[in-house]
Coordinates of C-alpha atoms and ligand atoms in Angstrom, one line a residue:
M1 CA 1.8 4.9 2.0
N2 CA 1.8 8.5 -0.2
C3 CA -2.3 9.1 -1.0
M4 CA -2.8 11.9 -1.6
A5 CA -6.7 13.2 -3.0
I6 CA -7.5 15.6 -4.3
E7 CA -10.8 17.2 -4.9
Q8 CA -12.6 19.9 -7.0
R9 CA -16.4 20.0 -8.3
G10 CA -17.4 17.3 -6.4
E11 CA -15.1 14.5 -7.7
V12 CA -11.3 13.5 -7.1
I13 CA -8.1 11.9 -8.5
L14 CA -5.7 10.1 -6.5
V15 CA -2.0 10.9 -6.3
D16 CA 0.0 7.7 -5.6
C17 CA -1.5 5.3 -4.1
G18 CA 0.8 2.9 -2.1
V19 CA 1.8 1.2 0.7
T20 CA 4.2 0.7 3.9
F21 CA 5.1 -2.0 5.8
D22 CA 5.6 -3.3 9.6
D23 CA 8.2 -4.7 10.9
R24 CA 7.6 -5.8 14.5
G25 CA 7.1 -9.2 13.8
L26 CA 3.5 -9.4 14.1
G27 CA 2.7 -11.8 10.9
V28 CA 2.1 -8.6 9.1
D29 CA 2.5 -8.1 4.8
V30 CA 1.6 -4.9 3.7
V31 CA 0.3 -1.4 5.2
H32 CA -2.6 0.4 3.4
P33 CA -4.3 3.4 3.6
D34 CA -7.5 2.8 5.3
F35 CA -9.6 4.4 1.8
T36 CA -12.7 4.4 4.0
A37 CA -12.8 8.4 3.9
L38 CA -13.3 7.9 -0.3
D39 CA -16.4 6.2 -0.4
S40 CA -18.5 8.6 -0.3
F41 CA -17.0 9.5 -3.2
G42 CA -18.2 6.2 -5.4
S43 CA -18.4 7.1 -9.0
R44 CA -17.6 9.8 -8.4
I45 CA -13.4 8.7 -8.0
A46 CA -12.2 10.1 -12.0
G47 CA -8.6 8.2 -11.2
I48 CA -5.2 7.5 -10.2
I49 CA -2.4 8.9 -11.0
V50 CA 0.7 7.0 -10.3
T51 CA 4.2 9.5 -10.3
H52 CA 6.8 6.1 -10.5
G53 CA 7.1 2.3 -9.6
H54 CA 7.8 2.4 -5.8
E55 CA 6.0 0.5 -3.6
D56 CA 5.3 3.4 -1.3
H57 CA 3.3 4.3 -4.3
I58 CA 2.1 1.7 -5.7
G59 CA 1.7 -1.4 -3.2
A60 CA -1.6 -0.1 -2.7
L61 CA -3.5 0.0 -5.7
P62 CA -4.8 -3.9 -6.0
Y63 CA -6.1 -2.6 -1.9
I64 CA -8.2 0.2 -4.1
L65 CA -9.0 -1.5 -7.5
R66 CA -11.1 -3.9 -5.5
R67 CA -13.1 -1.3 -3.1
H68 CA -13.4 1.4 -6.4
D69 CA -13.0 0.7 -10.2
V70 CA -11.2 3.1 -11.1
P71 CA -8.8 4.2 -14.0
V72 CA -5.5 3.7 -13.6
W73 CA -2.2 6.7 -15.6
A74 CA 1.3 6.1 -15.2
P75 CA 4.4 6.1 -16.6
P76 CA 5.3 2.5 -18.6
Y77 CA 8.0 1.3 -16.4
A78 CA 6.0 1.8 -13.2
L79 CA 2.9 0.2 -15.4
G80 CA 4.8 -3.1 -16.1
L81 CA 4.9 -3.3 -12.0
I82 CA 2.0 -2.7 -11.3
R83 CA 0.9 -5.2 -14.2
E84 CA 2.6 -7.5 -11.9
R85 CA 2.1 -6.8 -8.5
L86 CA -2.6 -6.6 -9.8
G87 CA -1.5 -9.7 -11.9
E88 CA -0.8 -11.8 -8.1
H89 CA -4.0 -10.7 -6.9
E90 CA -6.2 -11.5 -10.0
V91 CA -7.6 -7.9 -10.3
L92 CA -5.5 -7.7 -13.4
A93 CA -8.3 -8.7 -15.6
H94 CA -10.7 -5.7 -14.5
A95 CA -8.1 -3.1 -14.3
R96 CA -8.2 -0.2 -16.7
L97 CA -4.8 0.7 -17.5
H98 CA -2.9 3.7 -19.1
A99 CA 0.0 5.4 -19.8
T100 CA 1.9 8.2 -19.5
K101 CA 4.7 10.5 -21.0
P102 CA 6.4 13.6 -20.0
R103 CA 5.3 16.8 -21.4
T104 CA 1.9 14.8 -23.1
P105 CA -1.0 16.2 -21.1
F106 CA -4.0 13.9 -20.4
T107 CA -7.1 15.0 -18.8
V108 CA -9.0 13.2 -15.4
G109 CA -12.5 14.8 -15.3
S110 CA -12.4 17.9 -14.6
F111 CA -8.6 17.7 -14.4
G112 CA -5.7 18.0 -16.4
I113 CA -2.3 16.7 -15.7
E114 CA 1.0 16.8 -17.4
P115 CA 3.6 14.9 -15.9
I116 CA 7.2 15.7 -15.6
R117 CA 10.4 14.1 -16.1
V118 CA 11.7 14.0 -12.7
T119 CA 15.5 12.3 -11.9
H120 CA 14.8 9.2 -8.7
S121 CA 16.4 6.0 -7.8
I122 CA 14.2 4.4 -9.6
A123 CA 13.4 5.1 -13.6
D124 CA 11.2 6.2 -15.0
A125 CA 10.1 9.1 -12.4
T126 CA 7.7 12.0 -12.8
A127 CA 6.4 14.8 -11.6
L128 CA 2.8 16.4 -12.2
A129 CA 1.2 19.5 -13.1
I130 CA -2.6 19.7 -12.2
T131 CA -4.6 22.0 -13.7
T132 CA -7.5 23.2 -11.4
D133 CA -10.0 25.7 -10.8
A134 CA -8.3 27.4 -7.9
G135 CA -5.0 27.0 -10.4
T136 CA -2.2 25.3 -11.6
I137 CA -0.8 22.4 -8.8
I138 CA 2.5 20.8 -8.9
H139 CA 3.1 17.6 -7.1
S140 CA 7.6 16.2 -7.2
G141 CA 6.1 13.3 -6.6
D142 CA 9.9 11.4 -5.3
F143 CA 13.3 13.4 -6.5
K144 CA 16.5 14.5 -6.6
F145 CA 18.3 16.4 -9.2
D146 CA 20.7 14.3 -10.9
D147 CA 22.6 15.8 -14.1
A148 CA 23.9 12.5 -15.9
P149 CA 21.0 9.6 -15.3
P150 CA 22.2 6.9 -16.6
D151 CA 19.3 6.8 -19.3
G152 CA 19.9 9.9 -20.4
E153 CA 16.4 10.7 -19.2
T154 CA 17.7 14.3 -18.1
F155 CA 15.8 16.3 -15.0
D156 CA 12.9 18.9 -17.4
V157 CA 14.4 21.5 -15.4
E158 CA 12.6 24.0 -18.3
R159 CA 9.5 22.7 -18.1
L160 CA 9.3 23.2 -14.5
S161 CA 10.6 26.9 -14.6
Q162 CA 8.4 28.0 -17.8
L163 CA 5.3 27.1 -15.7
G164 CA 6.8 28.8 -12.6
D165 CA 6.7 31.4 -14.6
E166 CA 3.1 31.2 -16.6
G167 CA 2.6 30.6 -11.9
V168 CA 1.8 28.3 -9.6
T169 CA -0.8 28.5 -7.5
L170 CA 0.5 25.3 -5.0
L171 CA 3.7 23.3 -4.7
M172 CA 3.2 19.7 -3.0
S173 CA 7.3 18.8 -2.8
D174 CA 9.4 15.7 -1.5
S175 CA 10.4 15.5 1.8
T176 CA 12.1 12.6 3.0
N177 CA 15.9 14.5 3.3
I178 CA 15.3 17.3 4.8
D179 CA 17.6 16.7 7.0
A180 CA 20.7 16.4 4.9
E181 CA 23.0 19.1 3.3
G182 CA 25.8 18.9 1.0
P183 CA 24.8 17.8 -2.9
T184 CA 22.6 14.6 -3.3
G185 CA 25.5 12.7 -5.2
N186 CA 24.6 11.1 -8.8
E187 CA 24.0 7.7 -9.6
I188 CA 27.0 7.6 -12.2
D189 CA 29.4 8.6 -9.0
V190 CA 28.3 5.9 -7.8
G191 CA 28.6 3.7 -11.1
H192 CA 32.4 4.8 -10.6
V193 CA 33.2 4.0 -7.0
L194 CA 31.3 -0.1 -7.5
E195 CA 33.6 -0.6 -10.5
G196 CA 36.9 0.5 -9.1
M197 CA 35.6 -2.4 -6.1
I198 CA 34.3 -4.6 -8.3
E199 CA 37.8 -5.0 -11.2
N200 CA 40.4 -5.7 -8.8
A201 CA 37.9 -8.0 -6.6
P202 CA 39.6 -11.5 -6.7
A203 CA 36.7 -14.0 -6.5
A204 CA 32.9 -13.3 -6.6
V205 CA 31.8 -9.9 -5.9
V206 CA 28.0 -9.9 -4.8
V207 CA 25.7 -5.9 -4.8
A208 CA 22.9 -6.1 -2.5
M209 CA 21.1 -3.3 -2.9
F210 CA 17.5 -2.0 -3.5
A211 CA 15.8 -4.2 -6.8
S212 CA 14.0 -1.3 -7.7
N213 CA 17.2 0.8 -8.2
I214 CA 17.4 0.3 -12.8
H215 CA 20.3 2.9 -12.9
R216 CA 21.9 1.0 -11.0
L217 CA 21.0 -2.2 -12.6
R218 CA 22.1 -0.7 -16.0
L219 CA 25.3 0.5 -14.1
L220 CA 26.4 -2.7 -13.1
G221 CA 25.9 -4.4 -16.1
D222 CA 28.2 -2.5 -18.0
I223 CA 30.8 -2.9 -15.8
A224 CA 29.9 -6.6 -15.6
R225 CA 30.6 -6.7 -19.9
R226 CA 33.8 -4.2 -18.3
T227 CA 35.2 -6.1 -16.7
K228 CA 34.2 -10.0 -17.6
R229 CA 32.3 -10.8 -15.5
K230 CA 28.1 -12.4 -15.4
I231 CA 25.9 -10.2 -13.9
V232 CA 23.5 -13.4 -12.3
L233 CA 20.3 -12.8 -10.4
L234 CA 19.4 -13.4 -6.3
G235 CA 16.8 -13.1 -5.1
R236 CA 12.6 -12.2 -6.8
G237 CA 12.1 -8.7 -6.8
V238 CA 15.5 -8.5 -9.0
G239 CA 14.0 -10.8 -10.9
T240 CA 11.0 -8.8 -11.0
H241 CA 12.2 -5.6 -11.8
A242 CA 15.2 -6.6 -14.0
R243 CA 12.0 -8.6 -16.6
V244 CA 9.7 -5.5 -16.4
A245 CA 12.8 -3.0 -17.0
R246 CA 14.1 -5.5 -20.1
N247 CA 10.5 -5.3 -21.7
T248 CA 10.3 -2.0 -20.9
G249 CA 13.5 -0.9 -22.7
Y250 CA 14.9 1.0 -19.5
L251 CA 17.5 -2.6 -19.2
P252 CA 18.8 -2.8 -22.1
W253 CA 20.8 -5.7 -21.4
P254 CA 21.5 -8.3 -24.3
D255 CA 20.6 -12.1 -23.5
D256 CA 24.1 -13.5 -22.7
L257 CA 25.5 -11.2 -19.8
V258 CA 22.9 -12.4 -17.2
W259 CA 23.3 -16.0 -15.7
P260 CA 20.9 -17.8 -15.2
D261 CA 21.1 -18.3 -10.6
R262 CA 20.9 -22.0 -10.6
Q263 CA 23.7 -22.4 -12.8
A264 CA 26.0 -20.4 -10.9
R265 CA 28.5 -22.5 -9.5
E266 CA 29.3 -23.5 -13.1
L267 CA 30.9 -19.4 -13.4
P268 CA 34.3 -20.0 -12.2
R269 CA 34.3 -17.0 -9.3
S270 CA 35.6 -14.5 -10.6
R271 CA 33.7 -13.6 -13.3
V272 CA 30.6 -13.3 -11.2
L273 CA 28.6 -10.6 -10.3
A274 CA 25.4 -11.4 -8.4
V275 CA 22.6 -8.8 -7.5
A276 CA 20.7 -9.9 -4.2
T277 CA 17.9 -8.5 -2.5
G278 CA 17.8 -8.2 1.2
S279 CA 20.2 -5.2 1.8
Q280 CA 17.9 -4.2 5.0
G281 CA 18.5 -7.6 6.5
E282 CA 15.2 -9.2 5.9
A283 CA 15.6 -13.2 7.2
N284 CA 13.8 -14.4 3.5
A285 CA 16.1 -12.5 1.3
A286 CA 18.7 -13.6 -0.9
L287 CA 21.9 -11.6 1.2
A288 CA 20.5 -13.3 4.7
K289 CA 20.7 -16.7 2.6
L290 CA 24.0 -16.7 1.4
A291 CA 24.9 -15.1 4.7
R292 CA 23.2 -18.4 6.3
G293 CA 24.9 -20.5 3.4
E294 CA 21.6 -21.4 2.7
H295 CA 21.2 -20.0 -0.5
P296 CA 20.8 -23.0 -3.5
A297 CA 22.7 -20.4 -6.2
L298 CA 25.9 -20.2 -4.4
D299 CA 28.1 -20.6 -1.4
L300 CA 30.6 -17.7 -0.3
G301 CA 33.8 -17.8 1.1
P302 CA 37.3 -15.9 2.4
G303 CA 37.8 -14.0 -0.8
D304 CA 34.1 -12.7 -1.8
R305 CA 33.5 -9.2 -1.8
I306 CA 29.8 -8.4 -0.5
I307 CA 29.2 -4.9 -0.9
L308 CA 26.1 -3.1 0.7
S309 CA 25.4 -1.0 -2.0
A310 CA 22.3 0.8 0.4
R311 CA 21.4 2.9 3.4
T312 CA 20.5 1.5 6.2
I313 CA 17.2 2.6 7.5
P314 CA 16.5 3.6 10.6
G315 CA 15.3 0.5 12.8
N316 CA 17.1 -2.5 10.8
E317 CA 21.2 -1.6 11.6
P318 CA 21.0 -4.8 14.2
G319 CA 19.7 -6.9 11.3
V320 CA 22.3 -5.7 9.5
H321 CA 24.7 -6.2 11.4
A322 CA 23.5 -9.6 12.8
L323 CA 23.5 -10.0 9.3
L324 CA 27.4 -8.9 8.1
G325 CA 29.0 -10.3 10.8
Q326 CA 27.8 -13.6 9.4
L327 CA 29.5 -12.5 6.3
I328 CA 32.4 -11.8 8.0
R329 CA 32.8 -14.8 9.8
R330 CA 32.4 -16.8 6.7
G331 CA 35.7 -15.0 5.4
C332 CA 33.8 -12.4 3.0
D333 CA 35.6 -9.5 2.3
V334 CA 32.8 -6.9 3.7
R335 CA 32.3 -3.4 2.2
T336 CA 29.8 -1.2 3.0
R337 CA 28.9 3.4 3.5
L338 CA 31.1 3.1 6.4
S339 CA 34.1 1.7 4.7
D340 CA 33.6 3.0 1.9
R341 CA 31.8 6.6 0.4
G342 CA 30.5 6.4 -2.6
V343 CA 28.8 2.5 -2.5
H344 CA 25.0 4.6 -2.2
V345 CA 23.8 7.8 -3.0
S346 CA 20.2 8.7 -1.9
G347 CA 16.8 9.1 -4.4
H348 CA 14.9 11.9 -2.7
A349 CA 17.3 15.4 -2.8
H350 CA 18.9 16.9 0.0
R351 CA 17.9 20.1 1.5
P352 CA 19.8 22.2 -1.5
E353 CA 17.8 20.5 -4.8
Q354 CA 14.6 21.1 -2.5
R355 CA 15.4 24.6 -2.0
R356 CA 15.8 24.3 -5.8
M357 CA 12.7 22.6 -6.6
I358 CA 10.7 25.6 -4.7
E359 CA 13.2 28.2 -6.7
L360 CA 12.0 26.9 -9.9
V361 CA 8.8 26.6 -9.6
R362 CA 8.3 29.8 -7.2
P363 CA 4.4 28.2 -6.2
K364 CA 2.9 30.9 -4.2
C365 CA 1.6 28.1 -1.3
F366 CA 3.4 25.1 -0.1
V367 CA 2.5 22.1 1.3
P368 CA 5.0 19.8 2.0
V369 CA 4.8 15.8 1.1
H370 CA 6.1 12.6 1.9
G371 CA 7.8 13.1 5.4
T372 CA 6.6 13.3 9.0
I373 CA 6.0 16.0 11.2
H374 CA 8.8 17.0 11.7
H375 CA 10.5 16.7 8.1
L376 CA 7.2 18.5 7.1
T377 CA 7.6 21.1 9.5
R378 CA 10.9 21.9 8.2
H379 CA 10.5 22.2 5.3
G380 CA 7.9 24.3 5.7
E381 CA 10.6 27.0 7.0
L382 CA 12.4 25.9 4.1
A383 CA 9.8 27.2 1.6
K384 CA 9.0 30.1 4.1
D385 CA 13.3 30.8 3.7
A386 CA 12.5 30.5 -0.2
G387 CA 10.9 33.8 -0.2
V388 CA 7.1 31.1 -0.5
E389 CA 4.2 33.3 1.1
Q390 CA 1.7 30.8 2.2
V391 CA 3.0 27.3 3.7
C392 CA 0.7 25.3 5.4
V393 CA 2.3 21.7 7.1
I394 CA -0.4 19.1 7.4
E395 CA -0.8 14.9 8.0
N396 CA -2.1 12.1 7.2
G397 CA -6.0 12.6 7.4
R398 CA -6.1 17.1 7.7
I399 CA -7.6 18.6 4.8
A400 CA -5.9 22.2 3.0
E401 CA -8.1 24.2 1.4
V402 CA -6.6 25.8 -2.2
T403 CA -8.2 28.8 -4.2
T404 CA -6.1 30.6 -5.7
E405 CA -6.0 33.3 -3.6
G406 CA -4.1 31.1 -1.4
V407 CA -4.3 27.6 1.5
V408 CA -5.9 26.6 4.7
R409 CA -6.2 23.9 7.3
G410 CA -9.5 23.0 6.9
P411 CA -11.2 19.8 8.8
S412 CA -9.7 16.4 9.2
V413 CA -11.3 13.2 7.7
P414 CA -10.7 9.8 9.3
T415 CA -7.4 7.3 8.4
G416 CA -5.6 4.9 9.5
R417 CA -3.8 1.7 8.6
V418 CA -4.7 -1.5 7.1
H419 CA -2.7 -4.1 8.2
V420 CA -2.8 -7.1 5.5
F421 CA -1.2 -10.6 5.8
A422 CA -1.9 -13.3 1.9
G423 CA -4.0 -10.1 0.6
R424 CA -6.5 -10.2 3.3
A425 CA -7.6 -7.3 6.0
I426 CA -6.0 -8.0 9.6
P427 CA -9.4 -7.5 12.7
P428 CA -7.1 -4.2 14.4
A429 CA -8.6 -6.2 17.0
V430 CA -6.7 -9.5 16.1
L431 CA -3.2 -7.2 16.1
R432 CA -3.7 -6.3 19.4
E433 CA -4.1 -9.2 20.5
R434 CA -1.1 -10.1 18.6
E435 CA 1.1 -7.0 20.7
V436 CA -0.1 -8.4 24.0
L437 CA 0.0 -12.4 23.6
A438 CA 4.7 -10.7 21.6
E439 CA 4.4 -7.9 24.6
E440 CA 2.7 -10.6 28.4
G441 CA 2.6 -13.9 26.9
F442 CA -0.2 -16.4 27.2
A443 CA -1.9 -18.3 30.1
S444 CA -4.9 -21.3 29.7
C445 CA -6.4 -22.1 33.2
A446 CA -9.6 -24.8 33.5
V447 CA -11.1 -24.7 36.5
T448 CA -13.3 -27.9 38.1
L449 CA -16.4 -26.9 40.2
D450 CA -18.2 -30.0 42.3
G451 CA -21.2 -30.3 42.5
A452 CA -21.8 -27.9 45.6
G453 CA -20.1 -25.4 43.8
S454 CA -16.5 -25.9 45.2
V455 CA -13.0 -25.7 43.8
A456 CA -12.4 -29.4 42.8
D457 CA -8.9 -28.9 40.5
V458 CA -7.8 -25.9 39.4
S459 CA -5.3 -26.5 36.1
L460 CA -2.8 -24.0 34.7
V461 CA -0.5 -23.8 31.2
T462 CA 1.9 -21.2 30.5
R463 CA 3.1 -20.1 27.6
G464 CA 5.4 -16.9 27.2
V465 CA 5.5 -16.2 30.7
V466 CA 7.6 -18.3 32.6
D467 CA 10.3 -21.7 32.6
E468 CA 7.2 -24.3 34.7
V469 CA 10.4 -26.9 35.2
E470 CA 12.6 -24.9 36.4
Y471 CA 9.7 -22.4 38.8
P472 CA 7.1 -24.8 39.2
E473 CA 6.5 -22.8 42.6
E474 CA 5.2 -19.8 40.7
I475 CA 2.9 -22.2 38.9
Q476 CA 1.5 -23.5 42.5
A477 CA 1.1 -20.0 43.3
A478 CA -0.6 -18.5 40.5
R479 CA -3.3 -21.9 41.0
A480 CA -3.6 -21.1 44.7
A481 CA -4.2 -18.1 44.1
V482 CA -7.1 -18.9 41.9
R483 CA -8.1 -20.8 44.3
H484 CA -8.9 -18.5 46.5
A485 CA -9.9 -16.0 44.5
I486 CA -13.4 -18.8 44.0
A487 CA -13.3 -19.2 47.7
D488 CA -14.6 -15.9 47.6
L489 CA -17.8 -15.8 45.1
D490 CA -20.8 -16.6 46.9
A491 CA -22.1 -20.3 45.4
F492 CA -24.3 -19.3 43.1
A493 CA -21.9 -17.5 41.4
D494 CA -21.9 -18.2 37.3
D495 CA -19.0 -19.7 34.9
A496 CA -18.7 -15.8 33.2
R497 CA -18.3 -14.7 36.8
V498 CA -16.3 -17.3 38.2
A499 CA -13.9 -17.8 34.5
E500 CA -13.4 -13.9 35.2
Q501 CA -12.6 -14.0 38.7
A502 CA -10.2 -16.9 37.6
R503 CA -9.1 -15.2 35.0
L504 CA -7.8 -11.6 36.7
A505 CA -6.3 -13.9 39.5
V506 CA -4.0 -15.4 36.4
R507 CA -3.3 -11.7 36.2
R508 CA -2.8 -10.8 39.2
A509 CA -0.1 -14.0 40.3
F510 CA 2.2 -13.4 37.1
F511 CA 2.3 -9.6 37.7
K512 CA 3.1 -10.2 40.8
S513 CA 6.0 -12.9 40.3
R514 CA 7.2 -11.9 36.8
G515 CA 5.6 -8.4 36.3
K516 CA 3.9 -9.5 32.9
K517 CA -0.2 -10.0 32.9
P518 CA -0.2 -13.0 30.2
M519 CA -3.5 -13.5 27.9
T520 CA -5.3 -15.5 29.9
V521 CA -8.5 -17.6 28.9
V522 CA -10.4 -19.7 31.3
H523 CA -12.7 -22.8 30.8
V524 CA -15.3 -23.5 33.5
R525 CA -16.2 -27.4 33.7
R526 CA -19.0 -28.0 36.5
S527 CA -18.0 -32.4 37.6
S528 CA -21.6 -34.0 38.3
Ligands
ZN1 ZN1 10.5 7.1 -4.6
ZN2 ZN1 8.5 7.5 -1.7

């Protein structure tokens, strides 16, 4: 959910505007930053500059552009993805979009911006050199040092080093892999490993990976040609990325390389090289459908090889293992990083390459970005160790004040998360209710009072609390507790007091029997 605001002379630019995901199963599509702190700038938001096309850097653009009509600059591949996304949200028509190019500076308000080519797990990634009143700021974007990127667009080490010679006030750099030692590894080596596994496969091969990794898609295209297979794209994400990459020249695939997924069954199995979404075990993605035998394009069985060419994001392991288990039961030959090292490399610099970035730029000040407080703190320590004078670790909402003299921590501004479903924000109270429902369950209680204010009837229905058929006595006990609680009230108690008394009684009863306090709704009726 990357979104960095840089302010000078009362105006603001944003670097990236991304989303994150909520995997608690509460019906949330995406989560974007709360933009309230930017509202006071209004028309003084001069623009948004995007470093690359990953969701955690572009996904929130539709939401901010609905609120603030500001121009956006992005590299062409990211811009292709942004257009798709804005089109889905019907904000494309009025959007002002500009393509950026490495080593081609432009101005946004009082800021000078120069994109610099970096390598990453998506094509067309950039760092930014930003000219400000306090000197040059470099924002690394997401990066690693890949010496031989498949698209030939090499990391512009020379330009960063030049800027370092001229003097850089502040470096903000990607902290993701601060805990990883050793070399990050090149994408082309993943290609070699995959090729070995694909050329000796007897039947269909499915490679599950992040759809945005255009480098890897490109390598798979080359491998398909050499091994006389056809590429079959399974899943919406790979379809979108392949289309945008082909339109922007990042995927020079001839038309006859890609086989239409709907006709995949017509192809001999030994000629299928499928690329599937869903490497994180997502239930609705292509890989999960293949594992369940529900994919309309392809059935997998003995002899077919599945290669999980991705890292499993912490937290997703149980889902991924369950899915791989389903594939193994189908008789598939399942390969992962654990069986075959080298089927995946990270797109983020490991520690030694993070150090190389700092040593290239040689900034006066350092602010680590893109990571938890743990990652940021360790990255800050690395910068100090590499000789940076001033290091400032800030978390979301905290301001760092930068002058030519240095950097200090400033005040905080309000920040937070906005949870979205179907393009609309889910109110925090509603989300909280969903959490309670999932944790505690639900009870509905109807209390009927007679003319004298005595309890005539109590009915009670629960969901997600107790098996009512197996344990009727618990329901009886809760109903009795409601009767008792209301009997304690005086005869003049109004409906609201009766309802509250009943609600507390239901919750107490189930807390006693089940350790749960279900969300309880009470209706009070008076019979005359
Ligand atoms: Zn990225
Ligand atoms: Zn990122």
